[in-house]
Amino acid sequence: MVEFWRILLLQGGHNTMVVMLGAAALGVAAGAVGVFAMLRHRALVSDAVAHATLPGVAGAFILAAALGLPGRAPLVLMGGAAITAILSLVAVQFLARQPRVTEDTATAAVLASSFGLGIALLSIVQSLSTGGQAGLDAYLFGGTAGMLEREAYVMVALALFVAAIVLILLKELSAAAFDPAFATASGLPLVRLDAVVALLSLATVVVGLRVVGLVLIVALLIIPPAAARFWSNHVGVVVAVSSLIGAASAYVGAAISAVAPDVPTGATIVVVCAGFFAVSLAFGAARGLAIRALGARRPLTGEAR
Amino acid sequence: MTTFLQIDFAALLAATLAALSCALVGNFLVLTRRAMVSDALSHVMLPGVLVAFMITGSTAVLPMLVGGVAAGLLAVTLVSFLIRTAKVEPSAALGVVFTSLFAGGVLLMEQSGVARTAFDVHHVIMGNLEALVWPAASGLASLITPAHLAEMPKAIGRLVLIFGLVTTIIVALRKELAAVAFDADFARASGLPVALLDLILLVTTALATVAAFESVGIVLAVAMIVCPPATARLVSDQLGPQIVLSVLVAVVVVWGGYTIAVLSPAAFSDLALNAAGTIGAVSGLLFGAAVLYRKRLGSRSVAAPQLA
């Protein structure tokens, strides 16, 4: 327990510190972009994208092994993940446009079949004799053990990039999210803004794979925004609170994982996140259950409804 | 033949039974735009089965079913509470509940040494069809020899039972479920207990999913709930033919995918493909092919009247 507090206060050694800060940066990015995915009712598409990274990760490993490269190089695996993630996003959008195919069917079909493909490729990886296969498990369930400082820095850089774009486009994204009709009427490129949110979600998923794992990474895009929504009706505040909750969950989760390397990091982060959600649900200042019960439901200022 | 019965028969039978149960309920979920609910339910089976196991200490059929269905009901209750009372955006509510419960399940499993020896989270997700063998089989006669049948893997019994249950429920309530799926308002106006029928459908989905737990894998369950019905829906807009077709598609996908997985070591120098994963991938490919085929067909039939 003492060890846990020491690590939580960044006294756990240089490498642990870098990994934890990287996780926190990831949480900021996920929390920020997740708000807009949620408001545009696209929260679950990221789940399909996340599961679709598995064939990319496994395929990149196989390809690298066939070329004699070190298969576990994080950038190789992340590159593979990004390629199949983009393909899955295109597939979901294409399928959802077809007659008699609804968006949820498109999402679930892409999710299940691409993950199935990933599992099939993973079984090939396991029968290769190149070694390093064990490391792939981190991409499924997350983990900070054996994470390189370099990987953490890549995570920080990409997370900051995502957060910066959200900040720059905050006004446009908010308008598109809260009032699509008005946004279109006032000349905002709705389709392009939706694409930005989708690509930023995708980037966050790919960057977060190594720490949270592809099975649960979508939680970091969904739970903080849903929790933050209880605290304010102001989109700027919701984004800030959501980023804070995402960062805190990932930070604490990474700290726990540093003390107990056997505990799956992704699951720990999500459970911490769920705790924040429960507190927000009960005591959120704008839409929490306590406030509602007290009848103080005067609408606050702001665009949100 | 004996080799087939010993090595492949049980696995194929398990995958087929699971796929049929899933495809049957899947038709109604796809129609009501709730395909992602199957994904959510499949995830919450983990904590449900684990808690049932920790309470009873047994991996028998009944505790597993009760645990899975109870977890499914809890998840559905939580989601509808979040949507109705807490006004959370619907797909976010689904996402919050199933990721939280699944993460709780993963931690529970890792923390409890007993559960970790009884279940493997990889098998829960990816299935373990390869382990379903029937060494007692000694020829076709084994199929009618009770002593040999008793030596079948335990998962088969569970899958037969649930396939029977799911089929009975769907066949008995097909008219009512169809009425709710196509027009819930009209169904309510004509006196059908819509909420109850919805609940029955979700419980049946939970049953079909928990049947797949560990032997076939929850990923295959989701693939089979969504892909065969979605494929069939492209071909027929009537529910009856759609259901029949989805069942056929499910069987073709399972047998085709399994064959590819089994033949792959011979083709690619010993690189064995995970059977459940391959079946899932094949189901998606077939759905994609059906979409493209229908698109080509559609553009041609639009073009034809213009020529005339």
Short mmCIF file of C-alpha atoms in Angstrom, two decimals, chain A residues 19-134:
data_model
loop_
_atom_site.label_atom_id
_atom_site.label_comp_id
_atom_site.label_asym_id
_atom_site.label_seq_id
_atom_site.Cartn_x
_atom_site.Cartn_y
_atom_site.Cartn_z
CA VAL A 19 4.37 5.36 -18.37
CA MET A 20 1.88 6.85 -15.90
CA LEU A 21 2.09 10.28 -17.45
CA GLY A 22 1.65 8.69 -20.86
CA ALA A 23 -1.49 6.92 -19.61
CA ALA A 24 -2.81 10.20 -18.21
CA ALA A 25 -2.23 11.95 -21.54
CA LEU A 26 -4.13 9.14 -23.24
CA GLY A 27 -6.99 9.66 -20.78
CA VAL A 28 -7.12 13.37 -21.62
CA ALA A 29 -7.33 12.66 -25.35
CA ALA A 30 -9.93 9.91 -24.97
CA GLY A 31 -12.05 11.97 -22.61
CA ALA A 32 -12.02 14.98 -24.91
CA VAL A 33 -12.78 13.28 -28.22
CA GLY A 34 -15.23 10.84 -26.60
CA VAL A 35 -17.60 13.70 -25.74
CA PHE A 36 -18.22 14.41 -29.41
CA ALA A 37 -18.48 10.76 -30.39
CA MET A 38 -21.14 10.40 -27.68
CA LEU A 39 -23.05 13.53 -28.67
CA ARG A 40 -23.13 12.36 -32.30
CA HIS A 41 -24.42 8.93 -31.14
CA ARG A 42 -21.32 7.20 -32.48
CA ALA A 43 -19.93 5.93 -29.18
CA LEU A 44 -20.10 2.26 -30.12
CA VAL A 45 -18.51 2.52 -33.57
CA SER A 46 -15.17 2.88 -31.78
CA ASP A 47 -15.75 -0.53 -30.22
CA ALA A 48 -15.79 -2.07 -33.71
CA VAL A 49 -12.70 -0.06 -34.67
CA ALA A 50 -10.91 -1.19 -31.50
CA HIS A 51 -11.67 -4.86 -32.10
CA ALA A 52 -10.64 -4.48 -35.74
CA THR A 53 -7.10 -3.54 -34.68
CA LEU A 54 -6.42 -7.17 -33.73
CA PRO A 55 -6.01 -8.46 -37.31
CA GLY A 56 -3.73 -5.44 -37.92
CA VAL A 57 -1.56 -6.14 -34.89
CA ALA A 58 -1.34 -9.87 -35.62
CA GLY A 59 -0.90 -9.33 -39.36
CA ALA A 60 1.91 -6.81 -38.81
CA PHE A 61 3.63 -9.27 -36.49
CA ILE A 62 3.44 -12.05 -39.09
CA LEU A 63 4.61 -9.77 -41.88
CA ALA A 64 7.51 -8.47 -39.81
CA ALA A 65 8.50 -12.02 -38.88
CA ALA A 66 8.38 -13.06 -42.52
CA LEU A 67 10.67 -10.15 -43.43
CA GLY A 68 12.99 -10.97 -40.58
CA LEU A 69 12.23 -7.77 -38.67
CA PRO A 70 11.68 -7.66 -34.91
CA GLY A 71 7.93 -8.31 -34.85
CA ARG A 72 7.29 -6.65 -31.54
CA ALA A 73 8.47 -3.22 -32.58
CA PRO A 74 5.62 -1.06 -31.20
CA LEU A 75 5.46 1.19 -34.22
CA VAL A 76 5.15 -1.77 -36.59
CA LEU A 77 2.26 -3.18 -34.56
CA MET A 78 0.61 0.22 -34.18
CA GLY A 79 0.93 0.78 -37.91
CA GLY A 80 -0.81 -2.53 -38.61
CA ALA A 81 -3.47 -1.65 -36.07
CA ALA A 82 -4.07 1.72 -37.70
CA ILE A 83 -4.47 0.20 -41.16
CA THR A 84 -7.13 -2.34 -40.20
CA ALA A 85 -8.81 0.23 -37.93
CA ILE A 86 -9.25 2.58 -40.88
CA LEU A 87 -10.50 -0.27 -43.06
CA SER A 88 -13.07 -1.19 -40.42
CA LEU A 89 -14.27 2.40 -40.14
CA VAL A 90 -14.73 2.55 -43.91
CA ALA A 91 -16.50 -0.81 -43.82
CA VAL A 92 -18.94 0.30 -41.09
CA GLN A 93 -19.80 3.49 -42.96
CA PHE A 94 -20.19 1.68 -46.29
CA LEU A 95 -22.36 -1.09 -44.83
CA ALA A 96 -24.54 1.32 -42.86
CA ARG A 97 -25.40 3.17 -46.08
CA GLN A 98 -26.81 0.05 -47.72
CA PRO A 99 -30.56 -0.54 -47.79
CA ARG A 100 -31.73 -3.00 -45.13
CA VAL A 101 -28.50 -2.64 -43.17
CA THR A 102 -28.75 -0.48 -40.06
CA GLU A 103 -25.77 1.17 -38.39
CA ASP A 104 -25.86 -1.13 -35.36
CA THR A 105 -25.85 -4.21 -37.61
CA ALA A 106 -22.95 -2.80 -39.62
CA THR A 107 -21.03 -2.04 -36.41
CA ALA A 108 -21.63 -5.42 -34.80
CA ALA A 109 -20.89 -7.35 -38.01
CA VAL A 110 -17.58 -5.56 -38.56
CA LEU A 111 -16.68 -5.90 -34.89
CA ALA A 112 -17.30 -9.63 -34.64
CA SER A 113 -15.92 -10.71 -37.99
CA SER A 114 -12.77 -8.57 -37.91
CA PHE A 115 -12.07 -9.73 -34.37
CA GLY A 116 -12.60 -13.31 -35.57
CA LEU A 117 -10.05 -12.72 -38.32
CA GLY A 118 -7.68 -11.29 -35.73
CA ILE A 119 -8.05 -14.37 -33.56
CA ALA A 120 -7.37 -16.62 -36.54
CA LEU A 121 -4.22 -14.61 -37.37
CA LEU A 122 -3.22 -14.66 -33.70
CA SER A 123 -3.23 -18.45 -33.78
CA ILE A 124 -0.75 -18.26 -36.67
CA VAL A 125 1.42 -15.91 -34.61
CA GLN A 126 1.40 -18.39 -31.76
CA SER A 127 2.65 -21.16 -34.01
CA LEU A 128 5.54 -19.05 -35.35
CA SER A 129 8.94 -19.77 -33.88
CA THR A 130 10.19 -16.18 -33.82
CA GLY A 131 9.51 -15.50 -30.14
CA GLY A 132 8.04 -12.38 -28.61
CA GLN A 133 4.46 -13.63 -28.99
CA ALA A 134 3.76 -13.19 -25.28
#
